[in-house]
PDB file of N, CA and C in Angstrom:
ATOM      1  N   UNK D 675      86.115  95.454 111.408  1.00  0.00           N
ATOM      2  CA  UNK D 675      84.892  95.025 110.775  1.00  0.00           C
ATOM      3  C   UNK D 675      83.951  94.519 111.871  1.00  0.00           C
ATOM      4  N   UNK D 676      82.940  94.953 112.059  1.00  0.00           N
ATOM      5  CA  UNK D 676      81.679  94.883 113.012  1.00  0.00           C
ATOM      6  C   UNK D 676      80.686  93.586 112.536  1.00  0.00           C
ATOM      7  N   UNK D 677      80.771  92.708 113.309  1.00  0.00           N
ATOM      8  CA  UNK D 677      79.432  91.732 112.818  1.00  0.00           C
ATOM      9  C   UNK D 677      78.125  91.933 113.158  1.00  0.00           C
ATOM     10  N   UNK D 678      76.864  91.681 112.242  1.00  0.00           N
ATOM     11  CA  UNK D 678      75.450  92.517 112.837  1.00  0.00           C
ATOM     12  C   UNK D 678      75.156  91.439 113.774  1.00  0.00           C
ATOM     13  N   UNK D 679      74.271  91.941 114.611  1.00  0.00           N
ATOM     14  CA  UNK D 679      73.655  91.074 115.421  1.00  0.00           C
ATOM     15  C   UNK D 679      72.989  91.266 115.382  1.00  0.00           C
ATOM     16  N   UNK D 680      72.609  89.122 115.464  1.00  0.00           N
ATOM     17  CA  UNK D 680      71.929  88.589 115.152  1.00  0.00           C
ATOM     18  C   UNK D 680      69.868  88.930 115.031  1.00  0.00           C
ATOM     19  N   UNK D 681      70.000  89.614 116.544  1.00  0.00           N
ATOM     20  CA  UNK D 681      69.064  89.994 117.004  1.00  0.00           C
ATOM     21  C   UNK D 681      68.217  91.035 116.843  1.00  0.00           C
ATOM     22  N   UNK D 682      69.352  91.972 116.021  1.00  0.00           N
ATOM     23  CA  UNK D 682      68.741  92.972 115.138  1.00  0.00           C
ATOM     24  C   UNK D 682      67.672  92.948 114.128  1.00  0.00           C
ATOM     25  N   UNK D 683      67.500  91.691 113.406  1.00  0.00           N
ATOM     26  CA  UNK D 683      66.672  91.394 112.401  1.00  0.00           C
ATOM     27  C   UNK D 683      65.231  91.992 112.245  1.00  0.00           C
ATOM     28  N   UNK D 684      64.666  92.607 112.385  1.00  0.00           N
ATOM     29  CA  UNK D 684      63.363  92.920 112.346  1.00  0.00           C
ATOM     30  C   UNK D 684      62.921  92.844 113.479  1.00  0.00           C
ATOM     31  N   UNK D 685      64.192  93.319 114.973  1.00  0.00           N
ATOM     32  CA  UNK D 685      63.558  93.768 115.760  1.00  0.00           C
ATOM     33  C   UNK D 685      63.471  91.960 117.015  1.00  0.00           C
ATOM     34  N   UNK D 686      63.859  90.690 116.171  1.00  0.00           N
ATOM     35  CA  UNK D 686      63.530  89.321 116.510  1.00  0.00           C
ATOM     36  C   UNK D 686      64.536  88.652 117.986  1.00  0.00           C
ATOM     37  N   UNK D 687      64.269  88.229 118.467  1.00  0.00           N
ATOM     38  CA  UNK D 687      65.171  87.518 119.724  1.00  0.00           C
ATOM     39  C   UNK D 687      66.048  86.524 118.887  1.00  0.00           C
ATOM     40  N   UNK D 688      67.617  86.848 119.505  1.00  0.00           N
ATOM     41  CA  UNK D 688      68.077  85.785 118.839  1.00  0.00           C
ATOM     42  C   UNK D 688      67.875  84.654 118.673  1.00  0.00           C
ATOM     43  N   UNK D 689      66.845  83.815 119.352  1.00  0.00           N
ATOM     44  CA  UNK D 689      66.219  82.244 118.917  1.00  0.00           C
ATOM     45  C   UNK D 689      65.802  82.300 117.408  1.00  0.00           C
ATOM     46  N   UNK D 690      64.833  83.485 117.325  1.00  0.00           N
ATOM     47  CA  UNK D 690      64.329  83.491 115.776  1.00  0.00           C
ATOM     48  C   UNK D 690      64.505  84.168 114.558  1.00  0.00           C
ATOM     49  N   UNK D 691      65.652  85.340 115.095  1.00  0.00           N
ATOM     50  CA  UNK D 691      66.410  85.833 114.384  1.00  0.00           C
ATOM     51  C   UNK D 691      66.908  84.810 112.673  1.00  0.00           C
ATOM     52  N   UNK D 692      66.947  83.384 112.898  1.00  0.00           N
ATOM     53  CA  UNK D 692      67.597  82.839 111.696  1.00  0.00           C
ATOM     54  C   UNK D 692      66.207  81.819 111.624  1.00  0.00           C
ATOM     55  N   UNK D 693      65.259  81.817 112.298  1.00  0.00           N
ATOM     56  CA  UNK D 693      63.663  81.643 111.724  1.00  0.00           C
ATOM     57  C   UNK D 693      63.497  81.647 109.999  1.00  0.00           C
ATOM     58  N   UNK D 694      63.165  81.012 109.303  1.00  0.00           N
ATOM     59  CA  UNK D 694      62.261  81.760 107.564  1.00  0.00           C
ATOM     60  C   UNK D 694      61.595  82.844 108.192  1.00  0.00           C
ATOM     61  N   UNK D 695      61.341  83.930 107.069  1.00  0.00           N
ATOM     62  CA  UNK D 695      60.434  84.837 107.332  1.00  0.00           C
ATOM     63  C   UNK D 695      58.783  84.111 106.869  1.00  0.00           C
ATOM     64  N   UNK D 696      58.019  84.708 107.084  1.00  0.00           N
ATOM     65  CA  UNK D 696      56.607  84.192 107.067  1.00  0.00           C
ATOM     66  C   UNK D 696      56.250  83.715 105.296  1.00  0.00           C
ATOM     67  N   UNK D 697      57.051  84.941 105.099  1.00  0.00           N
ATOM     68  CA  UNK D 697      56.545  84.570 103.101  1.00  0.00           C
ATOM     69  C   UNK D 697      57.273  83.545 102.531  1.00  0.00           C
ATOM     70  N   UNK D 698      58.708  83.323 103.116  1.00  0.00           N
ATOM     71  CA  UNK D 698      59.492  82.437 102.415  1.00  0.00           C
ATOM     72  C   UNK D 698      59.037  81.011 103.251  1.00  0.00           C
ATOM     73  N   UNK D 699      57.923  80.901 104.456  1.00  0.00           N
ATOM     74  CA  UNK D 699      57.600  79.793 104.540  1.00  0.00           C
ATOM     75  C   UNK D 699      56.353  79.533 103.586  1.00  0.00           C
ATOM     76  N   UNK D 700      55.319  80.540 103.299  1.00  0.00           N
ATOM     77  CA  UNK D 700      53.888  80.732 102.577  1.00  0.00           C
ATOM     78  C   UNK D 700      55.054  80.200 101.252  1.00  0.00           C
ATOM     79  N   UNK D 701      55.644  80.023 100.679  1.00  0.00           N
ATOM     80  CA  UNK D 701      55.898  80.110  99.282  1.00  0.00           C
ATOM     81  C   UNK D 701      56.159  78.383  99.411  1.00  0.00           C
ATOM     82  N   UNK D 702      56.975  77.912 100.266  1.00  0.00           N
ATOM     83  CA  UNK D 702      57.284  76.176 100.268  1.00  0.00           C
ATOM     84  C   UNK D 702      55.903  75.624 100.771  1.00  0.00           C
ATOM     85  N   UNK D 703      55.362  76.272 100.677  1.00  0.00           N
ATOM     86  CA  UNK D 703      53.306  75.758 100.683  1.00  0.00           C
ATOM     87  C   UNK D 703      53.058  75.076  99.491  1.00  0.00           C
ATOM     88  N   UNK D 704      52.340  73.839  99.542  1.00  0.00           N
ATOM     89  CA  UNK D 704      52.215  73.430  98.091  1.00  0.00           C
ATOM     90  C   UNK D 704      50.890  73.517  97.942  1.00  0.00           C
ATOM     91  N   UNK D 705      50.407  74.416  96.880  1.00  0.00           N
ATOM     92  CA  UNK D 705      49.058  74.750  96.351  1.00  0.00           C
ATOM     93  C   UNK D 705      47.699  74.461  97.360  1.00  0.00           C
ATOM     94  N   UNK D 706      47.065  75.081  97.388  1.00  0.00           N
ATOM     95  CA  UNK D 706      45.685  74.624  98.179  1.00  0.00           C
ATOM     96  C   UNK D 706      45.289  73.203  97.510  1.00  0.00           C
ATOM     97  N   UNK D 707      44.311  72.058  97.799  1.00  0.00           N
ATOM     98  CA  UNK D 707      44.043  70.912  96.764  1.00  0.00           C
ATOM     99  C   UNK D 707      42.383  71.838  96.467  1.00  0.00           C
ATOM    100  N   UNK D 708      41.975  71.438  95.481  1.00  0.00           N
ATOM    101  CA  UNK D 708      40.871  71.776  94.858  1.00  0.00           C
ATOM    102  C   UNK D 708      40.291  70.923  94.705  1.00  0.00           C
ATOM    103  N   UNK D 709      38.604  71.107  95.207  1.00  0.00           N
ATOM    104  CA  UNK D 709      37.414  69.832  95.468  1.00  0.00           C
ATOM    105  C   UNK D 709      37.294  69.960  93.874  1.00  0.00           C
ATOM    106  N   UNK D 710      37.163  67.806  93.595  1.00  0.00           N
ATOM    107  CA  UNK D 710      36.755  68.055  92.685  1.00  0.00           C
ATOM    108  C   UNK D 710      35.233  68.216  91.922  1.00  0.00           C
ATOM    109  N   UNK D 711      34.685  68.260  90.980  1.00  0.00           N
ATOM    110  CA  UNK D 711      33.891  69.410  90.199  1.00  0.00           C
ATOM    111  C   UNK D 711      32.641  68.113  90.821  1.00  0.00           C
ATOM    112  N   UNK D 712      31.531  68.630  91.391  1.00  0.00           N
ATOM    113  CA  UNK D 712      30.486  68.240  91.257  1.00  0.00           C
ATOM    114  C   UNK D 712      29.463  67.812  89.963  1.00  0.00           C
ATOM    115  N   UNK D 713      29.260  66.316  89.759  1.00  0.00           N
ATOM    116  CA  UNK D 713      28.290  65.574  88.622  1.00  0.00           C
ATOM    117  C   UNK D 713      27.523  66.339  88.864  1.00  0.00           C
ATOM    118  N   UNK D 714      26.667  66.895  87.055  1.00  0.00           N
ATOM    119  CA  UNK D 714      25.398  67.222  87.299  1.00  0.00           C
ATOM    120  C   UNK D 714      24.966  66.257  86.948  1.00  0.00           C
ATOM    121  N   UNK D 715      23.024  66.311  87.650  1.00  0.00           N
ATOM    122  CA  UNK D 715      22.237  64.936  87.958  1.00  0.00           C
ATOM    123  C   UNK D 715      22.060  64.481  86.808  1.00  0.00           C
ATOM    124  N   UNK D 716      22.192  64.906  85.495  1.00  0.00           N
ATOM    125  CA  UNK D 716      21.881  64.439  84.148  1.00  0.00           C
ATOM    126  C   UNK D 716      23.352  64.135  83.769  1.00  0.00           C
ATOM    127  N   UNK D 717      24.384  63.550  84.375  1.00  0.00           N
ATOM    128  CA  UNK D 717      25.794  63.321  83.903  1.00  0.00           C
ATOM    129  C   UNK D 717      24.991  61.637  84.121  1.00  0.00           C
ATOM    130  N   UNK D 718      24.758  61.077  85.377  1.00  0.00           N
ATOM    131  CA  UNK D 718      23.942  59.887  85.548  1.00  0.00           C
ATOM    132  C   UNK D 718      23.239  59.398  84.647  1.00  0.00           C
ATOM    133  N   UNK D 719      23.247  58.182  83.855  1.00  0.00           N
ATOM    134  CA  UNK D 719      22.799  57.230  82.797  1.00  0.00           C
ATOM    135  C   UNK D 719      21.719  56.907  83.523  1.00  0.00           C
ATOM    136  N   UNK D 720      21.547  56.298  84.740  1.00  0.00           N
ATOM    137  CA  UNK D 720      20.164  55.884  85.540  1.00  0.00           C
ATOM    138  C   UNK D 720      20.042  54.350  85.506  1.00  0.00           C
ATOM    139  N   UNK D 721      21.368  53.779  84.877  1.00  0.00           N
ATOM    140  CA  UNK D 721      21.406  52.547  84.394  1.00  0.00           C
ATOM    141  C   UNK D 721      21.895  52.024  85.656  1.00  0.00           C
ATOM    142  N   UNK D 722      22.100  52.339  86.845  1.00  0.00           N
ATOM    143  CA  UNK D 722      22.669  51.807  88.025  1.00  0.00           C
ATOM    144  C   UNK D 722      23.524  50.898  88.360  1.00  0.00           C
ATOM    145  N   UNK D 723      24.739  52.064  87.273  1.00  0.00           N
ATOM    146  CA  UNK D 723      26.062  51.315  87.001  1.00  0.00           C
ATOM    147  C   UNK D 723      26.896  51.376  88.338  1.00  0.00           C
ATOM    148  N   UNK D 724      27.674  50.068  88.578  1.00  0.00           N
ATOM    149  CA  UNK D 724      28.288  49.830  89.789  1.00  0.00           C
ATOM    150  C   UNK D 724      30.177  50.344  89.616  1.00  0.00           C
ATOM    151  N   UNK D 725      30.653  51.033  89.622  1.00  0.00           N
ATOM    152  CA  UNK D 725      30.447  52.017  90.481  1.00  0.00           C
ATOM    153  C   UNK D 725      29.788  53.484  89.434  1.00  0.00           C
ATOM    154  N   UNK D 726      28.307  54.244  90.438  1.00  0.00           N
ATOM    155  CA  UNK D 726      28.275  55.168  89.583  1.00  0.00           C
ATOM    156  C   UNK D 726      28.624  56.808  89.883  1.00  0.00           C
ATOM    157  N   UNK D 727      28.534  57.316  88.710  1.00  0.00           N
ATOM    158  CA  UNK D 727      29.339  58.939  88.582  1.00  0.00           C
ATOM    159  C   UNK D 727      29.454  59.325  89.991  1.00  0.00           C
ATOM    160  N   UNK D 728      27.976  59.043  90.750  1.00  0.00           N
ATOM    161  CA  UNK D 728      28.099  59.933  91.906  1.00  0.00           C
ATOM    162  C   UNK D 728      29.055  59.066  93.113  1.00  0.00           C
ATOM    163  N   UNK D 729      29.092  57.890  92.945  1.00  0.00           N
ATOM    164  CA  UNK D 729      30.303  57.157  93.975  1.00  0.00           C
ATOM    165  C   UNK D 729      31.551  57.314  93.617  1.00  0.00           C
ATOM    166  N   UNK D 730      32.103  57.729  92.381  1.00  0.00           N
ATOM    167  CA  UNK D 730      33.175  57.912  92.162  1.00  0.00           C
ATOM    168  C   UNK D 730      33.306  59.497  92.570  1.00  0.00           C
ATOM    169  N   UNK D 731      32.494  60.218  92.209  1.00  0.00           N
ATOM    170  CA  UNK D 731      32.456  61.859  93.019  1.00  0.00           C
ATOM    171  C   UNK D 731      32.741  61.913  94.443  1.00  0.00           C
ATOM    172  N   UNK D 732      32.031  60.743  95.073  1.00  0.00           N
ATOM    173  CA  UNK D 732      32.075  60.840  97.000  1.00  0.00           C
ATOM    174  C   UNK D 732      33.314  60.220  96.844  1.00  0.00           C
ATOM    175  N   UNK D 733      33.885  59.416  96.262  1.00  0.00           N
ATOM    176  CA  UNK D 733      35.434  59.013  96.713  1.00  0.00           C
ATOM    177  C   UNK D 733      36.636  59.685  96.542  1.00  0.00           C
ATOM    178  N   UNK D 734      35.981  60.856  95.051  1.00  0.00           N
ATOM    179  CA  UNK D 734      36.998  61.717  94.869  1.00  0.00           C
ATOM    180  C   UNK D 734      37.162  62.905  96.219  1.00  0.00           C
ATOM    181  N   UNK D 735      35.694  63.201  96.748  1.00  0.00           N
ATOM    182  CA  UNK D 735      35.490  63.876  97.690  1.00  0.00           C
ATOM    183  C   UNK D 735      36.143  63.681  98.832  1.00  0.00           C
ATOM    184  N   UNK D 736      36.366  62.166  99.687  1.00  0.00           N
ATOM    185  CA  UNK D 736      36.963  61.935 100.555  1.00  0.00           C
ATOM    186  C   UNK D 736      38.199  62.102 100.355  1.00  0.00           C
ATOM    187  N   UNK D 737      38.964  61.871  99.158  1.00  0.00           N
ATOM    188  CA  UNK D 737      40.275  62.121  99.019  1.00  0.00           C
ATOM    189  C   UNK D 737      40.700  63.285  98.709  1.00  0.00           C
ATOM    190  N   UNK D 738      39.523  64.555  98.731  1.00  0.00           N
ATOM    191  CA  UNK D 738      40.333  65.730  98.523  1.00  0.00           C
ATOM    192  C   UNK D 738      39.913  66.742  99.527  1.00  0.00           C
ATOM    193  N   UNK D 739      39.260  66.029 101.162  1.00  0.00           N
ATOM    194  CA  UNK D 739      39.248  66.554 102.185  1.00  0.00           C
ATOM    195  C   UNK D 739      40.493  66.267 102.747  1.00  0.00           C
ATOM    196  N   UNK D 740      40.709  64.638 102.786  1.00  0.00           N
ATOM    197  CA  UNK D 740      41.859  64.316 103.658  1.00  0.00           C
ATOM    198  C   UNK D 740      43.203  65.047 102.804  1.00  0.00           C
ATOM    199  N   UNK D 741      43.466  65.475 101.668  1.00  0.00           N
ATOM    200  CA  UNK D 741      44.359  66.197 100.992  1.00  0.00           C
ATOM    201  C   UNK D 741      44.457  67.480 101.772  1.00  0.00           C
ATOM    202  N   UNK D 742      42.872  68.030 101.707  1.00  0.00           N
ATOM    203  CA  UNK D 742      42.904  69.822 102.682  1.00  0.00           C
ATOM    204  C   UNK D 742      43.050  69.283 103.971  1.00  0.00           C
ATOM    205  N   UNK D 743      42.890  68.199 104.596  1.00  0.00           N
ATOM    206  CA  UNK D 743      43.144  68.082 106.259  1.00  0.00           C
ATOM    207  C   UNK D 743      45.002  68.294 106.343  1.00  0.00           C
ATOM    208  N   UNK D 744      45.586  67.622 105.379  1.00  0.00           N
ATOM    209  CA  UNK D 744      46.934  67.499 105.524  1.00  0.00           C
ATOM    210  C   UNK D 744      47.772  69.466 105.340  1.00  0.00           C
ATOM    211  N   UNK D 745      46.645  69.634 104.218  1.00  0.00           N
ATOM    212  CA  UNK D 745      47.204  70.544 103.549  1.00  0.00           C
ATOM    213  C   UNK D 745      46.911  71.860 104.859  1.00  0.00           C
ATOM    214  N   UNK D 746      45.855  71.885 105.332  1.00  0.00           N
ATOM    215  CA  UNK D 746      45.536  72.698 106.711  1.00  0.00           C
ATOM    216  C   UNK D 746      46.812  72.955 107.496  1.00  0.00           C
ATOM    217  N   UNK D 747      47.127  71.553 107.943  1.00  0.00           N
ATOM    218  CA  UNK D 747      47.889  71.138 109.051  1.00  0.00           C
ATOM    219  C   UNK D 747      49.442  72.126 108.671  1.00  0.00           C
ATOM    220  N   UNK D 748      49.777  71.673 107.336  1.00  0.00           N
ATOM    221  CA  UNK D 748      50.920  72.099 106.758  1.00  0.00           C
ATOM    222  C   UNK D 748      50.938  73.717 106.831  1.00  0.00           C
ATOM    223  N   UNK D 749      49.767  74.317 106.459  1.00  0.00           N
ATOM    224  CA  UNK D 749      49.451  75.830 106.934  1.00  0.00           C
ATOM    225  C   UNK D 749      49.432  76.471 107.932  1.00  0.00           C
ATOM    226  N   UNK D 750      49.311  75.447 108.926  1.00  0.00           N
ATOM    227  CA  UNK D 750      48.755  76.017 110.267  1.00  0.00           C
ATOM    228  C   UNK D 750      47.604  76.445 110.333  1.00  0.00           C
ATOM    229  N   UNK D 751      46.688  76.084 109.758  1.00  0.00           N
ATOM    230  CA  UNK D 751      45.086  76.512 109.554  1.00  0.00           C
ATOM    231  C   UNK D 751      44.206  75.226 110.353  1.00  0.00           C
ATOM    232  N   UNK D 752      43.479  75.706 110.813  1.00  0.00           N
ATOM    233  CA  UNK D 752      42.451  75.176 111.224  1.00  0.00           C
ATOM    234  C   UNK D 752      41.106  74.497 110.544  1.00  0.00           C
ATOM    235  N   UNK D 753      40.724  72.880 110.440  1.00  0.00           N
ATOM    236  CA  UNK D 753      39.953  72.612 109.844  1.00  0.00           C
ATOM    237  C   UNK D 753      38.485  73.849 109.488  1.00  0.00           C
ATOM    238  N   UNK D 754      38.100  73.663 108.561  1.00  0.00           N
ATOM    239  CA  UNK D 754      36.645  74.508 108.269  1.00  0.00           C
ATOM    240  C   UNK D 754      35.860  73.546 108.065  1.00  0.00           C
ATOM    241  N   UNK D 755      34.427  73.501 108.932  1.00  0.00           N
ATOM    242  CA  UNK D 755      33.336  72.238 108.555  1.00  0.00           C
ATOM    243  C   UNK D 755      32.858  72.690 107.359  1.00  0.00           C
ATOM    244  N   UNK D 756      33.062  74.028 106.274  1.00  0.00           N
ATOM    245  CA  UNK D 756      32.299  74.148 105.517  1.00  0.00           C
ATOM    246  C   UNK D 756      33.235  73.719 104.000  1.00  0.00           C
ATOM    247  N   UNK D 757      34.461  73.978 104.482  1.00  0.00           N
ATOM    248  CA  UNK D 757      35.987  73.163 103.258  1.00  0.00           C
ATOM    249  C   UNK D 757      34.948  72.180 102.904  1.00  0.00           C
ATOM    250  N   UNK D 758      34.890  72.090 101.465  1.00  0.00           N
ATOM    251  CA  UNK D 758      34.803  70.571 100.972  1.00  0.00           C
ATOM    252  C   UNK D 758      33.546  70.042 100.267  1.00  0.00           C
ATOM    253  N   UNK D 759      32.596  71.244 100.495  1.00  0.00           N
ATOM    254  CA  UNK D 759      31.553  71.283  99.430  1.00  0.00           C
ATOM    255  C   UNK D 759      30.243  70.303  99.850  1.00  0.00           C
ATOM    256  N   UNK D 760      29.200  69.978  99.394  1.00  0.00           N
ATOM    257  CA  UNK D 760      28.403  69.427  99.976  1.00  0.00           C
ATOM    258  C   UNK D 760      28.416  67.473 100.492  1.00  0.00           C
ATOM    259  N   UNK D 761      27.980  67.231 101.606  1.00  0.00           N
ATOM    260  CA  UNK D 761      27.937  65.678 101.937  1.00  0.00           C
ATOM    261  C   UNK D 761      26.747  65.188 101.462  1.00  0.00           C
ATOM    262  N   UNK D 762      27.035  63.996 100.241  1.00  0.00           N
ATOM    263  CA  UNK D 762      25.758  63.118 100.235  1.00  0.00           C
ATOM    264  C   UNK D 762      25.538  61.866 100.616  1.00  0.00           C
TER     265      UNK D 762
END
C-alpha cells in the first residue's frame, strides 16, 4: 500500500500541502457587516432632541466601519476610503 504525497496536492510544497484551501477559508468568513440605513432629512422632528436621529446614525456609522476594519483584516482586504458611505 503506497502513501500519497503529501506534496502532490494541487501541485503545493509540502509546507502547504495541509494549508485550508482558499474556499474552505472564504466560508469561516463571517458575513460582510452592512452600513447601517441612512435617516432621511424628514425622519428629524427638528425638535433638537439630544441625542438626535442623525447622532445616533454617526454612532451607528462608527461602529460599522470599525466592524468592516476588523472584518477587512479577517479577509485580507485592504481598507477602502470609499467602505462606509457618506461622513457628516
Amino acid at each position: 500500500m503506497s502513501e500519497e504525497n503529501p506534496a502532490s496536492k494541487a501541485g503545493r510544497n509540502p509546507e502547504t500541502a495541509n494549508a485550508p484551501e482558499p474556499a474552505a477559508a472564504a466560508a469561516a468568513l463571517p458575513p460582510r457587516p452592512v452600513a447601517p440605513p441612512t435617516p432621511d432629512i424628514n425622519d428629524c422632528c427638528g425638535n433638537g432632541c439630544e441625542p438626535c436621529i442623525f447622532d445616533l446614525h454617526a454612532e451607528a456609522m462608527g461602529r460599522y466601519r470599525a466592524e468592516l476594519k476588523a472584518w477587512q483584516a479577517l479577509a485580507g482586504q485592504t481598507a477602502d476610503a470609499s467602505a462606509g458611505g457618506p461622513v457628516f
